[in-house]
Coordinates of C-alpha atoms in Angstrom, one line a residue:
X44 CA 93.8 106.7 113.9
X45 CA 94.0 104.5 110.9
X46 CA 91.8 102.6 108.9
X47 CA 92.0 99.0 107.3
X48 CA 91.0 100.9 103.5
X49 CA 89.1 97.7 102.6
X50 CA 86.9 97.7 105.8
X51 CA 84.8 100.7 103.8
X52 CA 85.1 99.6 100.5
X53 CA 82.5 99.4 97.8
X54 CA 81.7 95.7 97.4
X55 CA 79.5 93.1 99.4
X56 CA 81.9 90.8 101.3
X57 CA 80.9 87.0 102.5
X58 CA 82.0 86.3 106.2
X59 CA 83.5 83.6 106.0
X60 CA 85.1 79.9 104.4
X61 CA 85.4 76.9 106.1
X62 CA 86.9 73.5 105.8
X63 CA 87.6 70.2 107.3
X64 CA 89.4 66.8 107.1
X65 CA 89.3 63.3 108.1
X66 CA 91.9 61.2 107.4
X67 CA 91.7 57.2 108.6
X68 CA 94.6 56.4 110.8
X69 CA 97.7 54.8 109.5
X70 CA 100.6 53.2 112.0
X71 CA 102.8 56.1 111.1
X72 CA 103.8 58.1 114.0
X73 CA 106.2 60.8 111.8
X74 CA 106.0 63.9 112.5
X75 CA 105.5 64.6 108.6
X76 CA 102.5 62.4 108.5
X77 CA 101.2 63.4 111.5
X78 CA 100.6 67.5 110.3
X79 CA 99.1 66.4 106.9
X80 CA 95.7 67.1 108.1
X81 CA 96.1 70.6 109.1
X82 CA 98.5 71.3 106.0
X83 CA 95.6 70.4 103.8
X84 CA 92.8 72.1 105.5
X85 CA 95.6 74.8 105.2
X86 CA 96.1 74.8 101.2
X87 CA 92.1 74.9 101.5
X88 CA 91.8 77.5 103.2
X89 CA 94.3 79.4 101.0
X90 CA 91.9 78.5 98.1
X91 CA 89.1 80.5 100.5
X92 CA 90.8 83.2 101.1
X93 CA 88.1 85.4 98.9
X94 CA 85.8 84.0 101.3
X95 CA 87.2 86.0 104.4
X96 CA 90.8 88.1 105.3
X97 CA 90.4 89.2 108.5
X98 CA 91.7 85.7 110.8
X99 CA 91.9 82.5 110.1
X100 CA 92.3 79.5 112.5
X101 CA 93.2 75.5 112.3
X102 CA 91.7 72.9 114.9
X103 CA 93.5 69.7 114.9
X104 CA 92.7 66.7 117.1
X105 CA 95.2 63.8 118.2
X106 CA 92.4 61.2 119.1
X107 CA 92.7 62.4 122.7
X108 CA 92.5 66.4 122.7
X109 CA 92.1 69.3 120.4
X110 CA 94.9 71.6 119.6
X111 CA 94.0 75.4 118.2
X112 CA 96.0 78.6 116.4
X113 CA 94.4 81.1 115.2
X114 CA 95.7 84.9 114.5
X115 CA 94.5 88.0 112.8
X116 CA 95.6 88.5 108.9
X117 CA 95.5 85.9 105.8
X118 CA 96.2 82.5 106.2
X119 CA 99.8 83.5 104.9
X120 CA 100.3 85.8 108.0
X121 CA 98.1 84.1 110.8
X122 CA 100.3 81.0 110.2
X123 CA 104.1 80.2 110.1
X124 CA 106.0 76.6 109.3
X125 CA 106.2 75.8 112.8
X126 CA 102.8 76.6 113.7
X127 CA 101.6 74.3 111.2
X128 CA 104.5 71.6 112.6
X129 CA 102.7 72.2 115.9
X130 CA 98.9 71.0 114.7
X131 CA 99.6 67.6 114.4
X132 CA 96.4 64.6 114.5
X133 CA 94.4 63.1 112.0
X134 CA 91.4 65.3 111.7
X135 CA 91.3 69.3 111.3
X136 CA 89.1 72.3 110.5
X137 CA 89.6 75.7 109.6
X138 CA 88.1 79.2 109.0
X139 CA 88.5 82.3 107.2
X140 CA 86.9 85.5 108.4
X141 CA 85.8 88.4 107.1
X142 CA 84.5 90.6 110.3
X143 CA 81.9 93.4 110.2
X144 CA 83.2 96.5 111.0
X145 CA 84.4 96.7 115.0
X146 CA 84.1 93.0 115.9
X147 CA 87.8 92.0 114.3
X148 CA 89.5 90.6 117.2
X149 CA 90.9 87.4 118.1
X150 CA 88.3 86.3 120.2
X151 CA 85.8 86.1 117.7
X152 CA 88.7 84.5 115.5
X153 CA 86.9 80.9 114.5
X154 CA 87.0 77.7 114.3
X155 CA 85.7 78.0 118.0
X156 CA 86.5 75.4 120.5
X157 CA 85.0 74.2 123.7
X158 CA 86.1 71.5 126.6
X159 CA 83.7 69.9 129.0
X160 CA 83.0 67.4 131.5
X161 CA 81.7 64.5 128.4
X162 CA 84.7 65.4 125.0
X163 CA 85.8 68.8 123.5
X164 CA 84.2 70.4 120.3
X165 CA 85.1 72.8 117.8
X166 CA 82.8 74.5 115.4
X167 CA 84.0 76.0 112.1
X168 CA 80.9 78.3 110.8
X169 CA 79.9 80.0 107.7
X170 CA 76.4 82.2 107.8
X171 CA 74.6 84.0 110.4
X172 CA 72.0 82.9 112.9
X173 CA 69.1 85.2 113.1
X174 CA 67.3 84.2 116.6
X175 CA 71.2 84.1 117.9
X176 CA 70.6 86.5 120.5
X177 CA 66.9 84.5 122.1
X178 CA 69.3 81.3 122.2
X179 CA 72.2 83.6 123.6
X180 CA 69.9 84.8 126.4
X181 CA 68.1 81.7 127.1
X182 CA 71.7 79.9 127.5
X183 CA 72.5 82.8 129.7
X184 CA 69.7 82.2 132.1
X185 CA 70.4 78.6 132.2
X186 CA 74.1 79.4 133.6
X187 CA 75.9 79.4 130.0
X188 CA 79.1 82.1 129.7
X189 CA 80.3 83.9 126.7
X190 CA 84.2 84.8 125.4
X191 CA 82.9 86.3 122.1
X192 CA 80.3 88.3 120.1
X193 CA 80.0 85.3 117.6
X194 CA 77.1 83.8 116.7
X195 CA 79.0 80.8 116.6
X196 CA 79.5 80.0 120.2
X197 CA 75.7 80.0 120.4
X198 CA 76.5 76.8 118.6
X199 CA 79.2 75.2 120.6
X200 CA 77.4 76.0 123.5
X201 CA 73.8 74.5 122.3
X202 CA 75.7 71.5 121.1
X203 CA 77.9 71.0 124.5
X204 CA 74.8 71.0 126.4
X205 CA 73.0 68.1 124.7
X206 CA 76.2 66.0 124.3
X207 CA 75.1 63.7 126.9
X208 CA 72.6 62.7 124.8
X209 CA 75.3 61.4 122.2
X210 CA 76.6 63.2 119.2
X211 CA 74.0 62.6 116.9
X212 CA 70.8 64.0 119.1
X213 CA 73.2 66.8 119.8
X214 CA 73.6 67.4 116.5
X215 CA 69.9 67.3 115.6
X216 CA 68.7 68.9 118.6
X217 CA 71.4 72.0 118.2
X218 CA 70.2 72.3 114.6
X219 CA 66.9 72.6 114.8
X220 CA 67.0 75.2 117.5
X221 CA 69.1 77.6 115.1
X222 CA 67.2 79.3 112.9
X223 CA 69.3 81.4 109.6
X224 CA 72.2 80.5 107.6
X225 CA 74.6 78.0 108.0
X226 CA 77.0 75.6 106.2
X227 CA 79.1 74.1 109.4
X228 CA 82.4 71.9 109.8
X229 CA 82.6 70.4 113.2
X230 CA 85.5 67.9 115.4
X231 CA 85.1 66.3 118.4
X232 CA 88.3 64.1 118.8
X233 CA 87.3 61.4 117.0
X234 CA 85.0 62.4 113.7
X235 CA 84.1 65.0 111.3
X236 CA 80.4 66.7 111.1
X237 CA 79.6 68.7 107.9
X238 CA 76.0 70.4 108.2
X239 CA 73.9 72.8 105.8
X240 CA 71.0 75.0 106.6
X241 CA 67.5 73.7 105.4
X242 CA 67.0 76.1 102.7
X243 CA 70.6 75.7 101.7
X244 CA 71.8 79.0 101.7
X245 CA 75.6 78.7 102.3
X246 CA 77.4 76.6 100.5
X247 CA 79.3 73.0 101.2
X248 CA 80.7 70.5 99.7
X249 CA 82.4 66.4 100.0
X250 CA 85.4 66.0 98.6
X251 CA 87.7 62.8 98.6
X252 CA 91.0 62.4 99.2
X253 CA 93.9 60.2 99.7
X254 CA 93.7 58.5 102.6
X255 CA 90.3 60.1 104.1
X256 CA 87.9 62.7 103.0
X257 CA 87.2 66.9 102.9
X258 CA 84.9 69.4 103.6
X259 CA 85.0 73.3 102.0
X260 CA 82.7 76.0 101.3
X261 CA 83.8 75.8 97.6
X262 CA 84.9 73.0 95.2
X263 CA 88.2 75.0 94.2
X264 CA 89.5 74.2 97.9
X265 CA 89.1 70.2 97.0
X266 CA 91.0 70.6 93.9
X267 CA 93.6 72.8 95.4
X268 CA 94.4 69.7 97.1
X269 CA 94.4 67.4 94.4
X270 CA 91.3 66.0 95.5
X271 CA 87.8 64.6 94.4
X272 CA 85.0 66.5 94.1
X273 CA 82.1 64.2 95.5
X274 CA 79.1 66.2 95.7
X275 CA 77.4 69.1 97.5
X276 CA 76.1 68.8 101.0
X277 CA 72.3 68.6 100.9
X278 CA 70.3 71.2 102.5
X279 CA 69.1 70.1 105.8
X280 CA 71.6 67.5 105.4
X281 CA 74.0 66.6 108.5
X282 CA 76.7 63.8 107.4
X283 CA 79.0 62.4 110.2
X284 CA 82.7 61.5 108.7
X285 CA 85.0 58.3 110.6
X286 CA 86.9 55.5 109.7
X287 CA 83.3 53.8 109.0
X288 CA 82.9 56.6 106.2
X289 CA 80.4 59.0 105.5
X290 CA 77.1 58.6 107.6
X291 CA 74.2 61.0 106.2
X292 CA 71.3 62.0 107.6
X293 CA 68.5 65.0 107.0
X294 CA 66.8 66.6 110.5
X295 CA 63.7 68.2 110.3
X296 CA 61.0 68.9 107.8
X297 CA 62.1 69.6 104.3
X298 CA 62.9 73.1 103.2
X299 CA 62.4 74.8 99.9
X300 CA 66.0 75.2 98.3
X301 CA 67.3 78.4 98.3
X302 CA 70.9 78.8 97.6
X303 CA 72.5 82.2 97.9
X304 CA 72.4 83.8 94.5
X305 CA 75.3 86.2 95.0
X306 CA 77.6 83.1 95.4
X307 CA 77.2 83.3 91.4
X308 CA 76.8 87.0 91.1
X309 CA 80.4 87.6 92.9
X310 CA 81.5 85.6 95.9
X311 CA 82.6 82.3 94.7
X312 CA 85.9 81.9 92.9
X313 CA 84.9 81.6 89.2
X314 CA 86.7 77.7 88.9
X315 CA 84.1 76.4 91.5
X316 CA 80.8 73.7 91.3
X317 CA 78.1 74.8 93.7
X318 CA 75.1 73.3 93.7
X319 CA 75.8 71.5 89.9
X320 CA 76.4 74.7 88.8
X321 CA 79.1 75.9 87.2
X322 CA 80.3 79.5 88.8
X323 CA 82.3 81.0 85.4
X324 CA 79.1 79.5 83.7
X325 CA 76.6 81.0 85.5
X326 CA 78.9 84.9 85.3
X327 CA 78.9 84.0 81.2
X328 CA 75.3 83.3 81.1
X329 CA 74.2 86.2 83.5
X330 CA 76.4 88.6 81.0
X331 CA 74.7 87.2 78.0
X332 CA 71.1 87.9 79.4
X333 CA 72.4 91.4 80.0
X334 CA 73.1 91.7 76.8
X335 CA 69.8 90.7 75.2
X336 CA 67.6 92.9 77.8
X337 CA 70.1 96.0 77.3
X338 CA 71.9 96.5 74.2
X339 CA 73.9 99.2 73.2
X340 CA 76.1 100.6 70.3
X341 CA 79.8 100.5 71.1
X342 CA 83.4 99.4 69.8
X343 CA 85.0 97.2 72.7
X344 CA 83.7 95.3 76.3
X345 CA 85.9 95.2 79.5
X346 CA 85.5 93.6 82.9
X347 CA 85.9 94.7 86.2
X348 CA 88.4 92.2 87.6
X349 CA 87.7 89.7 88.6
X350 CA 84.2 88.8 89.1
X351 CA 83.1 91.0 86.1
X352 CA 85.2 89.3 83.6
X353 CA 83.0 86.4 83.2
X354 CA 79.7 88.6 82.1
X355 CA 82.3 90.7 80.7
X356 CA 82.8 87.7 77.7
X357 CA 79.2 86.7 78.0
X358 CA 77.6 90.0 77.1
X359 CA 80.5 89.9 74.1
X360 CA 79.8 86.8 72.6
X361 CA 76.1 87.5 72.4
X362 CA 76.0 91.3 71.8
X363 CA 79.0 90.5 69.0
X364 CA 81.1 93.6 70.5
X365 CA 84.5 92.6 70.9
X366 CA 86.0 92.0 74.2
X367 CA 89.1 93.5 75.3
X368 CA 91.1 93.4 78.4
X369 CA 90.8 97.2 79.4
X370 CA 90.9 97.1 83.1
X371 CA 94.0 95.5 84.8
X372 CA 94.3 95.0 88.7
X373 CA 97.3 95.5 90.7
X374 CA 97.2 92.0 92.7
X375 CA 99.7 93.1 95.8
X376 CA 97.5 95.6 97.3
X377 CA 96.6 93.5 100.1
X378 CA 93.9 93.9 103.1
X379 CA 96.3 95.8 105.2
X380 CA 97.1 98.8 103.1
X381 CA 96.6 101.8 104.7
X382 CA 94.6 105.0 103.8
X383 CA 93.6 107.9 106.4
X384 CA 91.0 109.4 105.1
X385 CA 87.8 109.0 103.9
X386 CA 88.6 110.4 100.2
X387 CA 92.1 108.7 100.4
X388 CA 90.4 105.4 101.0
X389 CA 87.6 106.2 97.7
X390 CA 90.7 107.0 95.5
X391 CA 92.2 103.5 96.6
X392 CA 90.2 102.4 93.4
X393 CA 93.2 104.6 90.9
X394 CA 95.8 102.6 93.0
X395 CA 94.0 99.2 92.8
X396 CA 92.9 99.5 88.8
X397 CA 94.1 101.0 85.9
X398 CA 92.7 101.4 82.4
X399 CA 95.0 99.8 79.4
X400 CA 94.4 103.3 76.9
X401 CA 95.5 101.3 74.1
X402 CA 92.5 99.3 74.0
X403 CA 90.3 102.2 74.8
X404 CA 91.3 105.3 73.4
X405 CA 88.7 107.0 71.6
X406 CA 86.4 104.2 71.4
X407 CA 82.7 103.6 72.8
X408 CA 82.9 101.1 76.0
X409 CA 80.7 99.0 77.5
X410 CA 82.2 98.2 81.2
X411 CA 80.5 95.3 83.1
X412 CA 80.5 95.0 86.8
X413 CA 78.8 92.8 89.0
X414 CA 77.3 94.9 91.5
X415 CA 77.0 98.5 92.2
X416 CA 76.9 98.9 96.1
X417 CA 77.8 102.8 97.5
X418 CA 78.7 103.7 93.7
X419 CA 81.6 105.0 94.7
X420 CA 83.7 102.6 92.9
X421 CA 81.6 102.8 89.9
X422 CA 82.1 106.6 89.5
X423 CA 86.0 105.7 90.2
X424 CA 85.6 103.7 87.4
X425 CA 84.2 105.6 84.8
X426 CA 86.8 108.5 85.4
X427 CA 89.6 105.4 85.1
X428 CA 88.0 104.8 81.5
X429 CA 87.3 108.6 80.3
X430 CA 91.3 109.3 81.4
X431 CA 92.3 106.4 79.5
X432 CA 90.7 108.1 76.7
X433 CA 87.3 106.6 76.5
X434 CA 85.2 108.7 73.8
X435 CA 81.6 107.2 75.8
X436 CA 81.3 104.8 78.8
X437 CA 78.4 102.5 79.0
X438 CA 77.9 100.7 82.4
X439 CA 76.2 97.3 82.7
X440 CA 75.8 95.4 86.0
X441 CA 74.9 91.6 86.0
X442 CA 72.6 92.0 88.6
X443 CA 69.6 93.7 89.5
X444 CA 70.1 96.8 92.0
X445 CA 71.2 95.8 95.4
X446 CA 68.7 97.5 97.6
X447 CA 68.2 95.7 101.0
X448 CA 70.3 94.5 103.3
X449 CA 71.6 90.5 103.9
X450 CA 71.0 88.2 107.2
X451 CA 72.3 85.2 106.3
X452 CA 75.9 85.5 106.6
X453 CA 76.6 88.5 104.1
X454 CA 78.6 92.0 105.0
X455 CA 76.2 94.5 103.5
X456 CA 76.4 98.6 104.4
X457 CA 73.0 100.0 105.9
X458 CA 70.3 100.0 103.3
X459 CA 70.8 103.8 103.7
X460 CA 74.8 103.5 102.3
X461 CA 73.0 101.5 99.0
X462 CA 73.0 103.6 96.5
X463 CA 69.8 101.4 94.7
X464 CA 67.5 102.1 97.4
X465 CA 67.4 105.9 97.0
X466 CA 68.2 106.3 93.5
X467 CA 67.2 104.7 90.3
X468 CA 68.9 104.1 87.1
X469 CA 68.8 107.3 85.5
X470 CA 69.9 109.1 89.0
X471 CA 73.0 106.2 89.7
X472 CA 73.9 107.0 86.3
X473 CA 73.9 110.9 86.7
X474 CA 75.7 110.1 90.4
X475 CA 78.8 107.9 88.4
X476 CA 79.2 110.1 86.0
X477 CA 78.5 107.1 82.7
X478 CA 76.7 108.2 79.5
X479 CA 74.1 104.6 80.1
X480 CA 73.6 102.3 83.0
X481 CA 71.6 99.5 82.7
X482 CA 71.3 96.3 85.7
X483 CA 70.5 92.6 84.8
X484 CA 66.9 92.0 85.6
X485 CA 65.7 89.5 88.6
X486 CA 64.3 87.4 86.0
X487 CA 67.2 87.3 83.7
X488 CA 69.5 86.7 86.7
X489 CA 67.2 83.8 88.0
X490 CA 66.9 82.2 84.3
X491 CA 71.1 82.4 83.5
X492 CA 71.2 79.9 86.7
X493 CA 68.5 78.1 85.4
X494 CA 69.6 77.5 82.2
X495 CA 73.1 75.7 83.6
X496 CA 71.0 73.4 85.9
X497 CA 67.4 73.3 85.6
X498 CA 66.6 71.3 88.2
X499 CA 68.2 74.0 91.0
X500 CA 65.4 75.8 91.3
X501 CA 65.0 78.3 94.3
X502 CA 67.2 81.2 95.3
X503 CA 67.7 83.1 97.8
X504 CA 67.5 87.3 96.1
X505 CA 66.6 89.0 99.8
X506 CA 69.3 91.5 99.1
X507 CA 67.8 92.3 95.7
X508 CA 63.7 92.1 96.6
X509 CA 63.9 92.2 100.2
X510 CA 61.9 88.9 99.9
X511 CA 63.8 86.0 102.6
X512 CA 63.4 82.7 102.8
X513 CA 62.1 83.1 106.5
X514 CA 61.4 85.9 108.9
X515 CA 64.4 88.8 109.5
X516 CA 64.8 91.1 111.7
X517 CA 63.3 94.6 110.7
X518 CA 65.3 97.8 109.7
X519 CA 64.0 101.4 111.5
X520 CA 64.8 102.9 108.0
X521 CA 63.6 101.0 105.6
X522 CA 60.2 98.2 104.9
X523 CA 61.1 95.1 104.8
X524 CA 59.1 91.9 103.1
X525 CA 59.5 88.9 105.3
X526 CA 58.5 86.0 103.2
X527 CA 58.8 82.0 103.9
X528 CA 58.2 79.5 101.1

């Protein structure tokens, strides 16, 4: 039997990207003109790729019909030149999926599409629904059938049967059945829906291009299409994209905000905006808290690439240690590499990173990371930086411990496999084998957002305080706080 190494290794992993785009029609029937759609929502999705690695899929619609592909892999593998020559129309959306462990398969592949009696519909979906399986087994008793595990379908199939109603009750009614996470990009064959959960969890974003308009989980995917960055999607926001423009409209009662903090902490790329706030900013800021709350003597700072590099300089420019480039990461090791065994797939962290001993021989280090999750990274780590000659090894995380698990949308182990709910800081740092460990404080975390947009207020910490924005589902093992604000 093998084993995708990756599948078991020692971050927290988002499920998922989406995008989408609308482009007014032009009397132009080439065949060129006629693929630009999904080519861009393509190159977006290639600028999500952090976001998921499992499958990735393009909808496309002609006016008339929608046309699907979707495969297994990166975007690079799940789609060749002529697949993309095959999608042609005027609007598109697209996913990228990263699956829990035993439900990657092609049927739960997104963006999902369905065909009845009144139009067809296809639903690109980023988040997770936590009364999915009451709607699932309500639909079920009302006749509905299922292809996948996917929360997703739930969805289409909500949405499907309201349509008679017309696309914008559908729309309203569909969302304010769902209860959870969710930032969604949605076709029929003639517009483009962008929706956010009420408390704003998942990210989204309006983006202007030539000749039309986009939707992405992340700024960066705009810009790697040379395109405007508009704004973000509002929580509790629905906006319905045509050759009118961009209609907006909020359903339900308003929500207190509260945006996913990891999206800072790790998720999104460092060069995006979400939510005004600057990602690399909010890493920097994050870094520098950590280094007021826990000092330490020592002679050089490295990052953990690449979401540690950002504290990584923040927590040098404030603590005044210098910053070196001590860590490097071999880029080509790629979702698919194999390992057979458990210890094989642990010691996939000596073939991934490497310490530069030139930079650290026989000096004091401070190495920041973003997260600790099993810990078995962070003990690779240290024995990376002590072979590389490392006299002491100090290990700051810019965030507090990671103790409970994530509903909304997040791939975190059982709160059993976290090493922060059984152990504390003294034990972690006996475990990884580092002469000081010290995590960024909820309140230190919480203020270096602040401080780069005061006026986003609330965040959603549940996997840090095991405090949620709305009810969860309860863990046998472990007491969780379910908390609405």
């Amino acid at each position: 039997m093998s084993f995708d190494v990756f599948s078991q290794d020692d971050k927290i992993h988002d499920k998922c990207g989406v995008a989408g785009v609308y482009l007014n029609k032009v009397d132009n029937h080439a065949t060129d003109s006629q693929t630009v759609a999904a080519r861009l929502v393509y190159y977006a999705l290639y600028a999500l790729q952090h976001r998921g690695q499992d499958s990735a899929g393009i909808v496309v619609s002609n006016g008339t019909e929608l046309k699907c592909h979707k495969q297994l892999g990166l975007i690079s593998e799940a789609f060749s030149a002529d697949d993309l020559k095959d999608l042609q129309g005027t609007i598109s959306v697209g996913h990228v999926r990263y699956a829990t462990a035993g439900s990657c398969s092609i049927e739960n592949a997104q963006p999902i599409v369905s065909q009845f009696k009144l139009g067809s519909v296809a639903v690109a979906h980023n988040g997770q629904l936590v009364n999915y399986e009451q709607i699932r087994e309500m639909l079920e008793e009302t006749g509905s059938t299922f292809n996948t595990t996917s929360d997703t379908e739930v969805i289409v199939k909500l949405i499907a049967k309201s349509y008679k109603k017309g696309l914008e009750r559908a729309l309203t009614d569909t969302i304010q059945m769902i209860k959870g996470s969710f930032a969604l990009c949605i076709m029929t064959e003639n517009c483009l829906i962008g929706a956010r959960d009420p408390n704003g969890i998942r990210p989204l974003c309006l983006g202007k291009i030539d000749n039309g308009w986009m939707l992405a989980s992340e700024s960066c995917a705009i810009d790697a299409v040379n395109g405007e960055f508009v704004r973000d999607i509002h929580p509790g926001e629905i906006v319905i994209i045509n050759d009118d423009g961009v209609l907006s409209f909020e359903f339900g009662e308003k929500t207190s905000k509260r945006a996913c903090v990891f999206e800072y902490v790790y998720f999104a790329r460092p060069d995006s905006i979400i939510d005004e706030i600057a990602v690399e900013e909010a890493r920097m800021r994050m870094g520098a808290m950590l280094a007021k709350e826990s000092p330490v003597v020592a002679d050089v700072v490295v990052g953990v690439p690449d979401s540690g590099l950002g504290a990584a300089l923040g927590y040098s420019r404030e603590s005044g240690v210098p910053y070196a480039m001590g860590i490097v990461k071999n880029k080509y090791i790629g979702r698919t590499f194999i390992a057979p065994t458990q210890k094989e797939r642990e010691n996939m962290v000596f073939v991934k990173l490497n310490a530069l001993k030139s930079e650290l021989n026989g000096k004091r280090v401070i190495v920041i990371d973003d997260s600790i999750v099993r810990g078995t990274t962070s003990r690779r780590l240290v024995q990376i930086l002590r072979r590389a000659g490392a006299k002491e090894v100090h290990f700051r995380v810019s965030s507090p411990p990671v103790r409970f698990p994530c509903y909304f949308g997040i791939n975190t182990p059982r709160r059993a496999e976290l090493i922060s709910s059984s152990m504390d800081s003294d034990a972690i740092c006996k475990e990884i084998g580092a002469d000081s460990l010290a995590f960024l404080s909820a309140e230190g975390m919480l203020e270096a957002c602040r401080s780069c947009n005061p006026e986003q207020y609330g965040y959603c910490k549940g996997c840090f305080t095991g405090e949620y924005p709305m009810s969860v589902p309860g863990e046998l093992n472990g007491h969780i706080t379910n908390k609405t604000e």
